[in-house]
Tab-separated table of N, CA, C and O in Angstrom:
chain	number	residue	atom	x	y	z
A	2	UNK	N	0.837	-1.183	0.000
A	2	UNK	CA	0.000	0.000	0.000
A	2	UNK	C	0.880	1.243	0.000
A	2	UNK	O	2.107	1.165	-0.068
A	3	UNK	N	0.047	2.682	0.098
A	3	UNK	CA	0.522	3.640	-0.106
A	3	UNK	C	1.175	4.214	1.301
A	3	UNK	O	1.644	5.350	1.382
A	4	UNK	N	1.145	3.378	2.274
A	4	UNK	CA	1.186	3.750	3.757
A	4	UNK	C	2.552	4.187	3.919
A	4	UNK	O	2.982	3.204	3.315
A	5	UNK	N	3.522	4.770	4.194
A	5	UNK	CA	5.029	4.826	5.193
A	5	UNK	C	4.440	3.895	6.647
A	5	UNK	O	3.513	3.953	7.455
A	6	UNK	N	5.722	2.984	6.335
A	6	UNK	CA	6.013	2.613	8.073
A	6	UNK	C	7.175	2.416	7.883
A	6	UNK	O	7.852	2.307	6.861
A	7	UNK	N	7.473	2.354	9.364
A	7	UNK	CA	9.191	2.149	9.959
A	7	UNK	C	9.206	1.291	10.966
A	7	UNK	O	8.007	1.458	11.190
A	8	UNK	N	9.529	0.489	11.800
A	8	UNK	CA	9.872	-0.577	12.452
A	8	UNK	C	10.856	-0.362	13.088
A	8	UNK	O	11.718	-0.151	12.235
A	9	UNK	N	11.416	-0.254	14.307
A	9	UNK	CA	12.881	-0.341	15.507
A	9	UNK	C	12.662	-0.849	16.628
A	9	UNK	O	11.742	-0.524	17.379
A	10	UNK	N	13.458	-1.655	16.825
A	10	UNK	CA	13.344	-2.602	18.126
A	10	UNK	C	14.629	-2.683	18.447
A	10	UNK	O	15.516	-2.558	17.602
A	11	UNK	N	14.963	-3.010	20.329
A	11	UNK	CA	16.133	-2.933	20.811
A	11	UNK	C	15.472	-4.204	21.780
A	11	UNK	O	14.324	-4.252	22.223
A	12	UNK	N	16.660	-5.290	21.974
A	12	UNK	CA	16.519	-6.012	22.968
A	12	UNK	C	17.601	-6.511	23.952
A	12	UNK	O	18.423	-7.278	23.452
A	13	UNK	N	17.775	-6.163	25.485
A	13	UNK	CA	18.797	-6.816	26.506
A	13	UNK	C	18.274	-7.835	26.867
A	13	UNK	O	17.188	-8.009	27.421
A	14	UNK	N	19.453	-8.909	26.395
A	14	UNK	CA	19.276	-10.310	27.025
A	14	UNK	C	19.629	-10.697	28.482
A	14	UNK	O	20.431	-10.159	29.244
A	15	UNK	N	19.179	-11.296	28.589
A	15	UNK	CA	19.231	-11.957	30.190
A	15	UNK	C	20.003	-13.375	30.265
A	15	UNK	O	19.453	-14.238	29.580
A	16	UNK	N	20.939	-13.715	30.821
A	16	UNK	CA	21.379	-14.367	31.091
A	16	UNK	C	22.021	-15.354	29.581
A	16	UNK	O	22.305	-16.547	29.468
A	17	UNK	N	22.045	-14.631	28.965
A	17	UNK	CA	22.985	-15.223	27.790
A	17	UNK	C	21.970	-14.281	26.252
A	17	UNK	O	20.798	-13.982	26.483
A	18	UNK	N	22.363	-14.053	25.338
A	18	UNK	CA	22.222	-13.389	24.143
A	18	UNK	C	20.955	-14.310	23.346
A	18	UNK	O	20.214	-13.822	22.493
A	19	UNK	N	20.893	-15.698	23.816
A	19	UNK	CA	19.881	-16.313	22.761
A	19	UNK	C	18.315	-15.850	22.083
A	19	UNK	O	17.816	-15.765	20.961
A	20	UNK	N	17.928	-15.632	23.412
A	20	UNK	CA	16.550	-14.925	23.384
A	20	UNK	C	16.177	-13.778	22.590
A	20	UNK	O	15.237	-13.616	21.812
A	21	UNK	N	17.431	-12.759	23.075
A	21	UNK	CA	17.403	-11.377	22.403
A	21	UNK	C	17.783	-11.788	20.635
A	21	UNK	O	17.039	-11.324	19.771
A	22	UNK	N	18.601	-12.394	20.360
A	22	UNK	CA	19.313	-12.524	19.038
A	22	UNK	C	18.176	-12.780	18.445
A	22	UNK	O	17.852	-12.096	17.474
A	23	UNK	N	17.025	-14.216	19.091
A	23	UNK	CA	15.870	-14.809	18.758
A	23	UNK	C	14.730	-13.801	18.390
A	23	UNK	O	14.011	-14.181	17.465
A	24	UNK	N	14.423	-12.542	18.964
A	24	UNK	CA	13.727	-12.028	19.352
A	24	UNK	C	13.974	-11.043	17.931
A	24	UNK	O	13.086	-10.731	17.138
A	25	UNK	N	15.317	-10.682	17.854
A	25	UNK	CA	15.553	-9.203	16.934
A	25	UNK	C	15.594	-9.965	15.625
A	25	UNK	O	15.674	-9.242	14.632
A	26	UNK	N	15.551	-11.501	15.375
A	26	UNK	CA	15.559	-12.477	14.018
A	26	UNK	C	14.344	-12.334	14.074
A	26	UNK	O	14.233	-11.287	13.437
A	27	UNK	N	13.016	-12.700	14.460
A	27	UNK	CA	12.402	-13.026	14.121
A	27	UNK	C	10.592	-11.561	14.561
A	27	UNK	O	9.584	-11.255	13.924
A	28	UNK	N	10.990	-11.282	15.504
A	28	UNK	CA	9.928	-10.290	15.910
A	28	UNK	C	9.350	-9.234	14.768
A	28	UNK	O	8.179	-8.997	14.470
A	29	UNK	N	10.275	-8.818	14.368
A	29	UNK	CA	9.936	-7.895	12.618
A	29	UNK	C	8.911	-8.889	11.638
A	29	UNK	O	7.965	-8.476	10.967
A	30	UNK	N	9.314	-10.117	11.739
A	30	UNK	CA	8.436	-10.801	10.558
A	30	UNK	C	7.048	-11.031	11.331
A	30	UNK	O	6.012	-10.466	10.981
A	31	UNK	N	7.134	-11.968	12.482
A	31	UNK	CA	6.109	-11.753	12.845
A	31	UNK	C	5.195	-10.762	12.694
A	31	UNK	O	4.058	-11.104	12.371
A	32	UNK	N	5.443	-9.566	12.861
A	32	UNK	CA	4.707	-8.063	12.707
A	32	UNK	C	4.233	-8.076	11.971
A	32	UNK	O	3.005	-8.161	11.963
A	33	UNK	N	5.267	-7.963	10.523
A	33	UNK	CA	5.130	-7.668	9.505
A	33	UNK	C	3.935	-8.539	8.298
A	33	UNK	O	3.296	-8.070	7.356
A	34	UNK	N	4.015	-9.949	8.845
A	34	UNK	CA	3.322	-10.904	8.425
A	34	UNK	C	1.645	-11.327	9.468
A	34	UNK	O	0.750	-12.138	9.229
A	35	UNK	N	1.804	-10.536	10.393
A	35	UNK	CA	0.240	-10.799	11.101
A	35	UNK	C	-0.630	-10.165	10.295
A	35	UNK	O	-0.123	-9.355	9.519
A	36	UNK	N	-2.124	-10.343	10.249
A	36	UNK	CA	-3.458	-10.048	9.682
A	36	UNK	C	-4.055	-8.541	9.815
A	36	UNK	O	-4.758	-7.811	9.117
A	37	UNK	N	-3.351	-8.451	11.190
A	37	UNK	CA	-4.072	-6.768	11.477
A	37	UNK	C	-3.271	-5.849	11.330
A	37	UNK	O	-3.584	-4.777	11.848
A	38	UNK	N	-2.009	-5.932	10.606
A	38	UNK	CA	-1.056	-5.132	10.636
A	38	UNK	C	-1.394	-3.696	10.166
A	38	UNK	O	-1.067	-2.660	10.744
A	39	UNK	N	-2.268	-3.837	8.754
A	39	UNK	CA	-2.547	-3.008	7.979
A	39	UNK	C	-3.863	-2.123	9.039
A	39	UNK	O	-3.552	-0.941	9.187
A	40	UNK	N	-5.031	-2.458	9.660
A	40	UNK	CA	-5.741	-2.216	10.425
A	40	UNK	C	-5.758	-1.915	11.573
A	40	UNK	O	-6.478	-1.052	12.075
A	41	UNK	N	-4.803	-2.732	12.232
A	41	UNK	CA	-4.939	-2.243	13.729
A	41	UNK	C	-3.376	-2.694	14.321
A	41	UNK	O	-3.357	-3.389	15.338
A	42	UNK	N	-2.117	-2.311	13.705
A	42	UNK	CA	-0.989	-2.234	14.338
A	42	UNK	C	-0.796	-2.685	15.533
A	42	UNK	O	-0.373	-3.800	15.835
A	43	UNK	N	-1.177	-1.618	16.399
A	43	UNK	CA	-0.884	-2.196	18.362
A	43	UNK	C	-1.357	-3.640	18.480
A	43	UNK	O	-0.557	-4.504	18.837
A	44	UNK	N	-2.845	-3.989	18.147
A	44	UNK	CA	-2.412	-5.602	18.337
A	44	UNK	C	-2.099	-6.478	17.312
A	44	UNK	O	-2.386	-7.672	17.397
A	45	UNK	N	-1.452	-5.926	16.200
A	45	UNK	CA	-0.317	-7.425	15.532
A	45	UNK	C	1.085	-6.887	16.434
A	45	UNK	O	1.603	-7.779	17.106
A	46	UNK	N	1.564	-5.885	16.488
A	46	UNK	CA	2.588	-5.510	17.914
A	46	UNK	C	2.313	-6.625	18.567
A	46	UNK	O	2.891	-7.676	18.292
A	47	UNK	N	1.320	-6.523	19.587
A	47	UNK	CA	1.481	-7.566	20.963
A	47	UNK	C	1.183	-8.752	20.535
A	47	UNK	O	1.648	-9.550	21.349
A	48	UNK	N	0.518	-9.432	19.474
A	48	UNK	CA	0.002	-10.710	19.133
A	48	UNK	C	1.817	-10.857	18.519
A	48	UNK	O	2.387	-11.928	18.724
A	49	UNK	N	2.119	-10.402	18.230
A	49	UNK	CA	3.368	-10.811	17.375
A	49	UNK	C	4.666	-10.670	18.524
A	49	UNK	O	5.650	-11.351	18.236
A	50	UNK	N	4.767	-9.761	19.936
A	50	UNK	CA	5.104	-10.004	20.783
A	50	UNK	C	4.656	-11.632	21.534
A	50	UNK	O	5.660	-12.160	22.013
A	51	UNK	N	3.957	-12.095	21.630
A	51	UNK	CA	3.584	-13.487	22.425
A	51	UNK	C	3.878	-14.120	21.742
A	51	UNK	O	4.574	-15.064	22.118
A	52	UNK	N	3.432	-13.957	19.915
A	52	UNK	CA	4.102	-15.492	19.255
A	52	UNK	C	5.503	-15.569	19.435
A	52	UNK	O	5.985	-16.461	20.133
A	53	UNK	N	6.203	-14.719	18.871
A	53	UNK	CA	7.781	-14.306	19.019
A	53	UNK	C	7.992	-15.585	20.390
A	53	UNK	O	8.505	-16.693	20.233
A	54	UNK	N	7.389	-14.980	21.794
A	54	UNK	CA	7.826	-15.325	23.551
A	54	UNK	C	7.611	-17.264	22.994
A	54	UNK	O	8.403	-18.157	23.293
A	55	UNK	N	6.214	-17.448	22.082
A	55	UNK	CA	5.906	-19.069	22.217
A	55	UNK	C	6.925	-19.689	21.114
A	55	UNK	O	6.868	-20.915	21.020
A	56	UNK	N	7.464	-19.299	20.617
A	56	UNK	CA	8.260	-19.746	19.574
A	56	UNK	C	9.753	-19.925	19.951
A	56	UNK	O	10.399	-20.861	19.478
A	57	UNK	N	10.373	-18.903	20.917
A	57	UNK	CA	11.328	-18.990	21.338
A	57	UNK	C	11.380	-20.117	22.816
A	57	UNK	O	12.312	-20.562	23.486
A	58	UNK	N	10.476	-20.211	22.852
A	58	UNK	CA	10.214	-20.772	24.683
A	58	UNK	C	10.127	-22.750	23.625
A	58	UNK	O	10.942	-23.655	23.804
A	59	UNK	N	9.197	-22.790	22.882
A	59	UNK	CA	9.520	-23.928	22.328
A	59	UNK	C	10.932	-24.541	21.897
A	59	UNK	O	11.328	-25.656	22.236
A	60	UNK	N	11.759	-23.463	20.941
A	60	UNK	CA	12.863	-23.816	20.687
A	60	UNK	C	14.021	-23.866	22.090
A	60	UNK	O	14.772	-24.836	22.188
A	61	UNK	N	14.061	-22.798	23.066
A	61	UNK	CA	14.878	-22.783	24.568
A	61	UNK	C	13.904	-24.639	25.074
A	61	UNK	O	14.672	-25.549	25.385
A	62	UNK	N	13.020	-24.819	25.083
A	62	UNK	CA	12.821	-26.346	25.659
A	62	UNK	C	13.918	-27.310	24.890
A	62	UNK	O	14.926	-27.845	25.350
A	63	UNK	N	13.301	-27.349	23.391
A	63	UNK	CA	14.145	-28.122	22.325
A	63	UNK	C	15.495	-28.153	22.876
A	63	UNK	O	15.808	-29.228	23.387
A	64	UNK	N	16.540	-27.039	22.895
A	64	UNK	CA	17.901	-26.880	22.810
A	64	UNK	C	18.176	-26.623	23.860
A	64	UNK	O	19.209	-25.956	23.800
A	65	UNK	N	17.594	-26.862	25.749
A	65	UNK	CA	17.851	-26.470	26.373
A	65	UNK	C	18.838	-25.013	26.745
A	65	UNK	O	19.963	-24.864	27.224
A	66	UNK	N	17.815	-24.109	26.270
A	66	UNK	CA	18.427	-22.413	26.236
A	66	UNK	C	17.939	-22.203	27.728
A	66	UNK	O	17.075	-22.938	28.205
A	67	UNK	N	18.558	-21.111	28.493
A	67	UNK	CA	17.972	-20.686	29.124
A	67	UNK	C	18.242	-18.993	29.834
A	67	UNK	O	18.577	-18.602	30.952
A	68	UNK	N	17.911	-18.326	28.584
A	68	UNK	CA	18.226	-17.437	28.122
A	68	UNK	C	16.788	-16.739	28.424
A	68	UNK	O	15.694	-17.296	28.519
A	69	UNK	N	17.085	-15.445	28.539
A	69	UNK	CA	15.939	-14.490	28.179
A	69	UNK	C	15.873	-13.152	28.216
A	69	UNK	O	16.799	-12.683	28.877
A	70	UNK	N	14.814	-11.989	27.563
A	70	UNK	CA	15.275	-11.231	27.105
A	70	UNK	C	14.144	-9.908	27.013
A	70	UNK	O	13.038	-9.962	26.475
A	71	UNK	N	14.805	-8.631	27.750
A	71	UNK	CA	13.546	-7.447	27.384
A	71	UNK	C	13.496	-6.946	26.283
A	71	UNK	O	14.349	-7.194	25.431
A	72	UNK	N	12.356	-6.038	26.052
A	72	UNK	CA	12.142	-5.675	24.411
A	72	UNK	C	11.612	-4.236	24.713
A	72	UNK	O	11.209	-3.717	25.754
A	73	UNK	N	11.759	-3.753	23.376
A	73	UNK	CA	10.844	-2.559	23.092
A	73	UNK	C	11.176	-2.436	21.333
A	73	UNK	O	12.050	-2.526	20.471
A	74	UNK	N	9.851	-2.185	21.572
A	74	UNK	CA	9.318	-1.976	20.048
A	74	UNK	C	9.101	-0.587	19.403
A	74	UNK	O	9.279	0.210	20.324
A	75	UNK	N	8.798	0.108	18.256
A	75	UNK	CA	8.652	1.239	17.873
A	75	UNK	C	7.690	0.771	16.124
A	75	UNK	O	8.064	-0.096	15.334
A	76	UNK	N	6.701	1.489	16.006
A	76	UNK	CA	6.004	0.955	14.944
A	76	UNK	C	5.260	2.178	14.538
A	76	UNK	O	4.227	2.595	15.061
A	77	UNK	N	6.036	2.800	13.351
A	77	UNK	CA	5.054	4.420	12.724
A	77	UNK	C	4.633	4.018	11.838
A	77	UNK	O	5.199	3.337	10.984
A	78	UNK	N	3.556	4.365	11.879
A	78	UNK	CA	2.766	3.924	10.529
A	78	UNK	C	1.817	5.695	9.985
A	78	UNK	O	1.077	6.546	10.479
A	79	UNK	N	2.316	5.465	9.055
A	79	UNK	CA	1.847	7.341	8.403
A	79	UNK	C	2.594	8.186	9.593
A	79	UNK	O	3.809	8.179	9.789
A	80	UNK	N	1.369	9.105	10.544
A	80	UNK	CA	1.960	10.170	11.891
A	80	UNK	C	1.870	9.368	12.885
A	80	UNK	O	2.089	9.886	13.980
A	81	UNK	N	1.554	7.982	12.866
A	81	UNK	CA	1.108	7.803	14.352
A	81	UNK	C	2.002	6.594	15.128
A	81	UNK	O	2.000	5.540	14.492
A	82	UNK	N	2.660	6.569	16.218
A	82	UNK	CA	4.153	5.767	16.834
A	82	UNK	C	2.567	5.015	17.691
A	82	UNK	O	1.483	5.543	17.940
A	83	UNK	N	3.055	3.676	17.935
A	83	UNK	CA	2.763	2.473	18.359
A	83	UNK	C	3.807	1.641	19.379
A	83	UNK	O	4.378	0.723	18.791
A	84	UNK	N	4.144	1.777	20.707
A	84	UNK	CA	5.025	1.240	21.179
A	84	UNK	C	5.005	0.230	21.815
A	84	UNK	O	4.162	0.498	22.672
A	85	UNK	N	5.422	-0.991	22.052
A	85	UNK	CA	4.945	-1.888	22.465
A	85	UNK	C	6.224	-2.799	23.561
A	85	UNK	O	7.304	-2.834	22.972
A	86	UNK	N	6.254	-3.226	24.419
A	86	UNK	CA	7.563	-3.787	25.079
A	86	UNK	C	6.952	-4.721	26.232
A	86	UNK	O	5.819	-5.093	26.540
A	87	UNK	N	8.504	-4.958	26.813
A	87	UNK	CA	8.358	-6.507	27.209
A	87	UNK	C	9.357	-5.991	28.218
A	87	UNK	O	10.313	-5.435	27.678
A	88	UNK	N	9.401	-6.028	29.729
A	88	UNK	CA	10.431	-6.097	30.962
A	88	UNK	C	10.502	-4.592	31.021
A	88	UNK	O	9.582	-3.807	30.792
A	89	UNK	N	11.965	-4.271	31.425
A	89	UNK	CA	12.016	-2.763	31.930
A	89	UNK	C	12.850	-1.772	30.712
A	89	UNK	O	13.380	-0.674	30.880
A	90	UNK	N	12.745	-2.595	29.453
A	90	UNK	CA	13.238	-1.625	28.582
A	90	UNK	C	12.206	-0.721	28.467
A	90	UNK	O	11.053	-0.890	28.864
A	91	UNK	N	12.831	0.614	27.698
A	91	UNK	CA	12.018	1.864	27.819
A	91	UNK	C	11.930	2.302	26.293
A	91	UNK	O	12.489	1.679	25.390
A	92	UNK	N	11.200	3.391	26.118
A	92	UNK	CA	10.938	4.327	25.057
A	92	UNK	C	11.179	5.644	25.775
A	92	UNK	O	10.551	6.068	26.745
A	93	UNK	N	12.210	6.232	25.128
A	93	UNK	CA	12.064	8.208	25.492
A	93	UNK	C	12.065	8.918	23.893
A	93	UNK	O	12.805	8.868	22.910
A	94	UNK	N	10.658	9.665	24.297
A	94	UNK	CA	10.031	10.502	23.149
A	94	UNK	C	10.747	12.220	23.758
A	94	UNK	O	10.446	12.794	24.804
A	95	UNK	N	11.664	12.653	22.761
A	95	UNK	CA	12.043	13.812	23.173
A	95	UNK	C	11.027	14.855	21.839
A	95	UNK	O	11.388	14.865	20.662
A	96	UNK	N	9.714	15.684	22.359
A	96	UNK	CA	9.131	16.651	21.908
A	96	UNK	C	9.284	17.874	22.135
A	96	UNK	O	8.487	18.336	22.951
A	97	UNK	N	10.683	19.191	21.325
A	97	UNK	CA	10.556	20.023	21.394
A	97	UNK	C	11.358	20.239	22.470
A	97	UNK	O	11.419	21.191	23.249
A	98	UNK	N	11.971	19.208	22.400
A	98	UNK	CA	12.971	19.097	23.892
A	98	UNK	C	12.656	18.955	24.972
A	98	UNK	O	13.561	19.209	25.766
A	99	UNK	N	11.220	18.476	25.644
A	99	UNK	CA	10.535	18.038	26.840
A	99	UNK	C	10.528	16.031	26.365
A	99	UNK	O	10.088	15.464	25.365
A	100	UNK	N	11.004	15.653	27.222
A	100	UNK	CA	10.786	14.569	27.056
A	100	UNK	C	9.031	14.196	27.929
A	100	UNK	O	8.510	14.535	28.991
A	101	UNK	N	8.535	13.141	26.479
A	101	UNK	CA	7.396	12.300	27.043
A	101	UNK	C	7.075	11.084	27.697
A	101	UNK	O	7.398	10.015	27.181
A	102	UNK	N	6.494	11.132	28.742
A	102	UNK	CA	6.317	9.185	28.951
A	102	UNK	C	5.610	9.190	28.254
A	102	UNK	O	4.705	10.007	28.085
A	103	UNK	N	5.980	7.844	27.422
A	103	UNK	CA	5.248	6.711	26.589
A	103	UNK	C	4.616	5.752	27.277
A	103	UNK	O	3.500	5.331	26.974
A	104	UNK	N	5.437	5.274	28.439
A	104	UNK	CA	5.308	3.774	29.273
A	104	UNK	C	5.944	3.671	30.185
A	104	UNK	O	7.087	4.120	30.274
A	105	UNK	N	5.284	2.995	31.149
A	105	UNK	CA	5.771	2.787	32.752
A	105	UNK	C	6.405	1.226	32.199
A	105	UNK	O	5.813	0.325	31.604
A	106	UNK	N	7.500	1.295	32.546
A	106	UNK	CA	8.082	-0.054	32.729
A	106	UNK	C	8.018	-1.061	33.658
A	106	UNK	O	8.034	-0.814	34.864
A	107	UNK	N	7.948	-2.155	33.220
A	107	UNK	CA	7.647	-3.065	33.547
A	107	UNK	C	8.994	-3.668	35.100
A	107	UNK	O	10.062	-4.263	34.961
A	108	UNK	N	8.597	-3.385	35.869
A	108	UNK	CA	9.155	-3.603	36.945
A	108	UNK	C	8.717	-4.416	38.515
A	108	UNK	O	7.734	-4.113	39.192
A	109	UNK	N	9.212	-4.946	38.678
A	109	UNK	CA	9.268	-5.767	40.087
A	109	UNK	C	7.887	-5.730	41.087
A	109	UNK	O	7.001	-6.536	41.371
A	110	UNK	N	8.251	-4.197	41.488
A	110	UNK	CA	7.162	-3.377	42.326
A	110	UNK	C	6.172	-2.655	42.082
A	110	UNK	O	5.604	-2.045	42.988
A	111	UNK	N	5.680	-2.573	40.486
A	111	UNK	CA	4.911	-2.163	39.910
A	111	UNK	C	3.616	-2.940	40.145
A	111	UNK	O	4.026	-4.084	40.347
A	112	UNK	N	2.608	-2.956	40.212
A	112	UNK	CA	0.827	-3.526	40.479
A	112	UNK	C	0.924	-4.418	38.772
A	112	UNK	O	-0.048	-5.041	38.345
């Protein structure tokens, strides 16, 4: 279609690189290849966040990995950013030189 999008993702692994490596191979296609991408972005984001988690968690059983890994996502489509993440990675939106929260991270002591 006639749409602009852009796609960026950053991931820290946990306890060895597998997960994250797993995650930055394959999380883009997922996205890119879910049903609602064109319609409703934020959830092929998170539907494509969980397949990504069941796909890697199958293969870490297979190959005894035991690895794992935070995320954050970034997804513009035309004007509008879509952010989506996993643990205590972050997004900082600097507007005009005020930075915005996007998202409370995912932390320990958080509800």
């Amino acid at each position: 279609d006639d749409i602009d999008r852009a796609y960026f993702a950053v991931f820290d692994g946990h306890g060895g690189v597998d997960a994250a490596n797993y995650s930055a191979t394959h999380l883009h296609v997922n996205v890119g290849l879910h049903e609602e991408i064109v319609k409703n972005p934020a959830k092929a984001l998170k539907c494509s966040f969980q397949k990504t988690d069941e796909m890697f968690l199958s293969k870490a059983k297979r190959e005894r990995l035991r690895s794992g890994t935070t995320g954050v996502s970034a997804l513009i489509v035309g004007n509008k950013l879509h952010i989506a993440w996993l643990g205590d990675s972050q997004v900082m939106l600097v507007q005009q030189g005020n930075a915005v929260t996007l998202m409370e991270p995912h932390k320990p002591e958080r509800e």
